mmCIF file of C-alpha atoms in Angstrom:
data_model
loop_
_atom_site.group_PDB
_atom_site.id
_atom_site.type_symbol
_atom_site.label_atom_id
_atom_site.label_comp_id
_atom_site.label_asym_id
_atom_site.label_seq_id
_atom_site.Cartn_x
_atom_site.Cartn_y
_atom_site.Cartn_z
ATOM 1 C CA GLY A 966 -62.406 4.591 92.076
ATOM 2 C CA GLU A 967 -64.747 4.224 89.138
ATOM 3 C CA GLU A 968 -63.832 7.678 87.835
ATOM 4 C CA ILE A 969 -60.115 6.844 88.022
ATOM 5 C CA ALA A 970 -60.764 3.534 86.250
ATOM 6 C CA ARG A 971 -62.608 5.250 83.396
ATOM 7 C CA LYS A 972 -59.772 7.772 82.994
ATOM 8 C CA LEU A 973 -57.230 4.926 82.894
ATOM 9 C CA LYS A 974 -59.194 3.073 80.229
ATOM 10 C CA THR A 975 -59.566 6.231 78.140
ATOM 11 C CA GLY A 976 -55.868 7.118 78.510
ATOM 12 C CA ILE A 977 -54.773 3.628 77.471
ATOM 13 C CA ARG A 978 -57.089 3.672 74.462
ATOM 14 C CA ASP A 979 -55.985 7.164 73.376
ATOM 15 C CA GLU A 980 -52.256 6.410 73.698
ATOM 16 C CA THR A 981 -52.124 2.832 72.455
ATOM 17 C CA GLN A 982 -55.421 2.117 70.663
ATOM 18 C CA LEU A 983 -55.758 -0.896 72.974
ATOM 19 C CA THR A 984 -58.582 -1.823 75.311
ATOM 20 C CA ALA A 985 -58.115 -2.600 78.996
ATOM 21 C CA SER A 986 -60.259 -4.333 81.591
ATOM 22 C CA VAL A 987 -60.315 -2.734 85.023
ATOM 23 C CA GLY A 988 -61.625 -3.917 88.369
ATOM 24 C CA VAL A 989 -62.377 -1.500 91.207
ATOM 25 C CA ALA A 990 -62.612 -2.882 94.742
ATOM 26 C CA SER A 991 -61.427 -2.382 98.294
ATOM 27 C CA SER A 992 -58.661 -5.004 97.950
ATOM 28 C CA MET A 993 -56.137 -6.049 95.343
ATOM 29 C CA LEU A 994 -57.523 -9.608 95.183
ATOM 30 C CA VAL A 995 -61.127 -8.571 94.511
ATOM 31 C CA ALA A 996 -60.080 -5.867 92.018
ATOM 32 C CA LYS A 997 -57.992 -8.425 90.083
ATOM 33 C CA ILE A 998 -60.835 -10.929 89.939
ATOM 34 C CA ALA A 999 -63.258 -8.151 88.940
ATOM 35 C CA SER A 1000 -60.949 -7.065 86.107
ATOM 36 C CA ASP A 1001 -61.050 -10.610 84.707
ATOM 37 C CA MET A 1002 -64.855 -10.718 84.636
ATOM 38 C CA ARG A 1003 -65.532 -8.687 81.502
ATOM 39 C CA LYS A 1004 -62.504 -8.914 79.243
ATOM 40 C CA PRO A 1005 -61.354 -7.482 76.891
ATOM 41 C CA ASP A 1006 -62.885 -4.039 77.559
ATOM 42 C CA GLY A 1007 -64.686 -4.276 80.882
ATOM 43 C CA LEU A 1008 -65.111 -2.163 83.976
ATOM 44 C CA VAL A 1009 -66.394 -3.969 87.057
ATOM 45 C CA VAL A 1010 -66.942 -2.112 90.327
ATOM 46 C CA VAL A 1011 -67.353 -4.062 93.566
ATOM 47 C CA PRO A 1012 -68.685 -1.630 96.210
ATOM 48 C CA PRO A 1013 -67.199 -1.915 99.715
ATOM 49 C CA GLY A 1014 -69.157 -4.369 101.835
ATOM 50 C CA THR A 1015 -70.231 -6.531 98.867
ATOM 51 C CA GLU A 1016 -66.942 -8.384 98.331
ATOM 52 C CA GLU A 1017 -68.083 -11.677 99.841
ATOM 53 C CA ASP A 1018 -71.339 -11.702 97.843
ATOM 54 C CA PHE A 1019 -69.419 -10.899 94.646
ATOM 55 C CA LEU A 1020 -66.936 -13.735 95.206
ATOM 56 C CA ALA A 1021 -69.354 -16.382 96.541
ATOM 57 C CA PRO A 1022 -70.646 -17.884 93.253
ATOM 58 C CA LEU A 1023 -67.258 -17.952 91.534
ATOM 59 C CA PRO A 1024 -65.223 -21.173 91.233
ATOM 60 C CA VAL A 1025 -62.655 -21.569 94.001
ATOM 61 C CA ARG A 1026 -59.926 -21.776 91.328
ATOM 62 C CA ARG A 1027 -60.232 -17.990 90.888
ATOM 63 C CA LEU A 1028 -58.418 -17.432 94.187
ATOM 64 C CA TRP A 1029 -54.665 -16.906 94.348
ATOM 65 C CA GLY A 1030 -52.994 -20.018 95.678
ATOM 66 C CA VAL A 1031 -55.624 -22.448 94.354
ATOM 67 C CA GLY A 1032 -54.143 -24.537 91.570
ATOM 68 C CA PRO A 1033 -55.305 -27.930 90.281
ATOM 69 C CA LYS A 1034 -54.045 -29.908 93.312
ATOM 70 C CA MET A 1035 -55.535 -27.482 95.839
ATOM 71 C CA GLU A 1036 -58.787 -27.407 93.862
ATOM 72 C CA GLU A 1037 -58.915 -31.208 94.070
ATOM 73 C CA ALA A 1038 -58.218 -31.194 97.823
ATOM 74 C CA LEU A 1039 -60.960 -28.618 98.395
ATOM 75 C CA ALA A 1040 -63.435 -30.562 96.244
ATOM 76 C CA LYS A 1041 -62.977 -33.551 98.571
ATOM 77 C CA LEU A 1042 -64.264 -31.271 101.342
ATOM 78 C CA GLY A 1043 -67.270 -30.275 99.230
ATOM 79 C CA VAL A 1044 -65.739 -26.882 98.432
ATOM 80 C CA VAL A 1045 -66.396 -25.936 94.800
ATOM 81 C CA THR A 1046 -67.157 -22.210 94.936
ATOM 82 C CA ILE A 1047 -65.481 -19.377 96.796
ATOM 83 C CA GLY A 1048 -68.670 -19.112 98.861
ATOM 84 C CA ASP A 1049 -68.275 -22.761 99.914
ATOM 85 C CA LEU A 1050 -64.751 -21.963 101.081
ATOM 86 C CA ALA A 1051 -65.877 -18.917 103.052
ATOM 87 C CA ALA A 1052 -68.610 -20.947 104.773
ATOM 88 C CA ILE A 1053 -66.775 -24.174 105.669
ATOM 89 C CA ALA A 1054 -65.924 -24.726 109.331
ATOM 90 C CA PRO A 1055 -62.337 -23.499 109.894
ATOM 91 C CA ALA A 1056 -61.470 -26.625 111.908
ATOM 92 C CA ARG A 1057 -62.368 -28.895 108.950
ATOM 93 C CA LEU A 1058 -60.284 -26.791 106.619
ATOM 94 C CA GLU A 1059 -57.347 -26.751 109.023
ATOM 95 C CA ARG A 1060 -57.376 -30.553 109.427
ATOM 96 C CA ARG A 1061 -57.025 -30.910 105.661
ATOM 97 C CA LEU A 1062 -54.798 -27.963 104.743
ATOM 98 C CA GLY A 1063 -53.052 -26.843 107.917
ATOM 99 C CA THR A 1064 -52.619 -23.125 108.458
ATOM 100 C CA HIS A 1065 -52.772 -22.452 104.689
ATOM 101 C CA GLY A 1066 -56.518 -23.037 104.973
ATOM 102 C CA PHE A 1067 -56.769 -20.023 107.269
ATOM 103 C CA ASP A 1068 -55.211 -17.747 104.634
ATOM 104 C CA LEU A 1069 -57.391 -19.149 101.849
ATOM 105 C CA GLN A 1070 -60.547 -18.627 103.882
ATOM 106 C CA ARG A 1071 -59.635 -14.993 104.483
ATOM 107 C CA LEU A 1072 -59.198 -14.508 100.733
ATOM 108 C CA ALA A 1073 -62.574 -16.197 100.156
ATOM 109 C CA ARG A 1074 -64.128 -13.481 102.307
ATOM 110 C CA GLY A 1075 -62.422 -10.798 100.244
ATOM 111 C CA GLU A 1076 -59.903 -9.981 102.981
ATOM 112 C CA ASP A 1077 -56.600 -9.044 101.400
ATOM 113 C CA GLU A 1078 -54.478 -6.444 103.172
ATOM 114 C CA ARG A 1079 -51.526 -6.431 100.805
ATOM 115 C CA ASP A 1080 -50.517 -3.071 99.389
ATOM 116 C CA VAL A 1081 -50.419 -2.496 95.665
ATOM 117 C CA VAL A 1082 -46.810 -1.937 94.603
ATOM 118 C CA ALA A 1083 -46.087 -0.463 91.182
ATOM 119 C CA GLU A 1084 -43.636 -2.399 89.036
ATOM 120 C CA GLY A 1085 -40.210 -0.867 89.230
ATOM 121 C CA ALA A 1086 -40.829 0.478 92.722
ATOM 122 C CA GLU A 1087 -37.898 -0.128 95.047
ATOM 123 C CA ALA A 1088 -38.506 -3.121 97.292
ATOM 124 C CA LYS A 1089 -38.523 -2.285 100.992
ATOM 125 C CA SER A 1090 -38.408 -5.915 102.077
ATOM 126 C CA LEU A 1091 -37.901 -9.466 100.864
ATOM 127 C CA GLY A 1092 -39.674 -12.349 102.522
ATOM 128 C CA GLN A 1093 -40.238 -16.067 102.421
ATOM 129 C CA GLU A 1094 -43.030 -18.101 104.003
ATOM 130 C CA HIS A 1095 -43.538 -21.780 104.655
ATOM 131 C CA THR A 1096 -46.707 -23.629 105.653
ATOM 132 C CA TYR A 1097 -46.467 -27.244 106.823
ATOM 133 C CA SER A 1098 -48.959 -29.719 105.385
ATOM 134 C CA ARG A 1099 -49.253 -31.033 108.949
ATOM 135 C CA ASP A 1100 -48.670 -28.839 111.990
ATOM 136 C CA THR A 1101 -45.441 -29.607 113.830
ATOM 137 C CA ALA A 1102 -43.756 -28.690 117.095
ATOM 138 C CA ASP A 1103 -40.571 -30.648 116.323
ATOM 139 C CA PRO A 1104 -37.739 -28.177 117.094
ATOM 140 C CA ASP A 1105 -35.316 -29.884 114.690
ATOM 141 C CA ARG A 1106 -37.806 -29.667 111.827
ATOM 142 C CA LEU A 1107 -38.634 -26.039 112.641
ATOM 143 C CA ARG A 1108 -34.931 -25.189 112.808
ATOM 144 C CA ALA A 1109 -34.229 -26.886 109.453
ATOM 145 C CA THR A 1110 -37.098 -24.991 107.831
ATOM 146 C CA LEU A 1111 -35.875 -21.717 109.296
ATOM 147 C CA LEU A 1112 -32.412 -22.365 107.842
ATOM 148 C CA GLN A 1113 -33.938 -23.041 104.394
ATOM 149 C CA ILE A 1114 -35.963 -19.829 104.597
ATOM 150 C CA ALA A 1115 -32.921 -17.778 105.681
ATOM 151 C CA ASP A 1116 -30.880 -19.223 102.797
ATOM 152 C CA ALA A 1117 -33.668 -18.499 100.298
ATOM 153 C CA VAL A 1118 -34.016 -14.880 101.425
ATOM 154 C CA ALA A 1119 -30.243 -14.389 101.396
ATOM 155 C CA GLY A 1120 -30.071 -15.815 97.870
ATOM 156 C CA ARG A 1121 -32.733 -13.375 96.685
ATOM 157 C CA LEU A 1122 -30.905 -10.480 98.364
ATOM 158 C CA ARG A 1123 -27.686 -11.410 96.563
ATOM 159 C CA ALA A 1124 -29.506 -11.856 93.245
ATOM 160 C CA HIS A 1125 -30.813 -8.284 93.522
ATOM 161 C CA GLY A 1126 -27.543 -6.865 94.833
ATOM 162 C CA LEU A 1127 -29.172 -5.953 98.142
ATOM 163 C CA ARG A 1128 -28.386 -6.307 101.844
ATOM 164 C CA ALA A 1129 -30.801 -6.258 104.772
ATOM 165 C CA ARG A 1130 -30.496 -4.877 108.291
ATOM 166 C CA THR A 1131 -33.766 -5.881 109.929
ATOM 167 C CA VAL A 1132 -34.829 -9.514 110.306
ATOM 168 C CA THR A 1133 -38.497 -10.188 111.064
ATOM 169 C CA LEU A 1134 -39.831 -13.597 112.041
ATOM 170 C CA LYS A 1135 -43.564 -14.295 111.877
ATOM 171 C CA TYR A 1136 -44.932 -17.489 113.393
ATOM 172 C CA ARG A 1137 -48.545 -18.687 113.275
ATOM 173 C CA ASP A 1138 -49.580 -21.566 115.535
ATOM 174 C CA GLU A 1139 -52.299 -24.187 115.162
ATOM 175 C CA ASP A 1140 -54.891 -21.817 116.648
ATOM 176 C CA PHE A 1141 -53.956 -19.172 114.060
ATOM 177 C CA HIS A 1142 -52.371 -16.894 116.668
ATOM 178 C CA THR A 1143 -49.621 -14.914 114.983
ATOM 179 C CA THR A 1144 -46.481 -13.751 116.765
ATOM 180 C CA THR A 1145 -44.008 -11.381 115.136
ATOM 181 C CA HIS A 1146 -40.537 -10.432 116.343
ATOM 182 C CA ALA A 1147 -37.934 -8.243 114.651
ATOM 183 C CA ARG A 1148 -34.294 -7.397 115.280
ATOM 184 C CA THR A 1149 -32.119 -4.853 113.516
ATOM 185 C CA LEU A 1150 -28.493 -5.740 112.871
ATOM 186 C CA ASP A 1151 -25.557 -3.366 113.326
ATOM 187 C CA GLU A 1152 -24.572 -3.942 109.696
ATOM 188 C CA ALA A 1153 -26.594 -4.960 106.645
ATOM 189 C CA THR A 1154 -26.018 -8.507 105.397
ATOM 190 C CA ASP A 1155 -26.797 -10.891 102.544
ATOM 191 C CA SER A 1156 -25.565 -13.975 104.442
ATOM 192 C CA GLY A 1157 -27.997 -16.834 105.045
ATOM 193 C CA ASN A 1158 -26.059 -17.865 108.156
ATOM 194 C CA ALA A 1159 -26.287 -14.344 109.592
ATOM 195 C CA LEU A 1160 -30.034 -14.157 108.925
ATOM 196 C CA PHE A 1161 -30.535 -17.622 110.416
ATOM 197 C CA ARG A 1162 -28.644 -16.783 113.613
ATOM 198 C CA VAL A 1163 -30.794 -13.713 114.210
ATOM 199 C CA ALA A 1164 -34.026 -15.499 113.307
#
């Protein structure tokens, strides 16, 4: 990884006379944060297994999904650094943030399983997620949210001139158990109603 990073920096400098900061890590999140550490011409390598130690002293605001309001909510729990977030009891975090706290805590530990996708690469899927501020089992509320999500995805499909054949629904409950179901349609669609019916 470090060798590739050095070649990238050299290639950018040779072709454009510009500097570039590069982060090398086992996940996209940690590599992005590492690349921000020594701008404008840095190279930061985070060896596998050291992600949590690297992130721990940094302000929690460095994490994706932590803006001013989230930072304020976390501060009320005594969470100021990424290390504080990684260490807080999950139940405390869940009471304050719902299931979104679970995702943030995983990021605080350097766990980020998303694939890197080059710009311009053809999208294989479009998705939409929703996290309730308070957990709910109200079927009417869940159904209304599902309709909004289906409409949002359909709108994005139409905006990109795309149609989809497979609908996947992922549901995470209050204990963070995740269930995923998928169904493939006979014909591709960009209709929110069609996506909603299948979901």
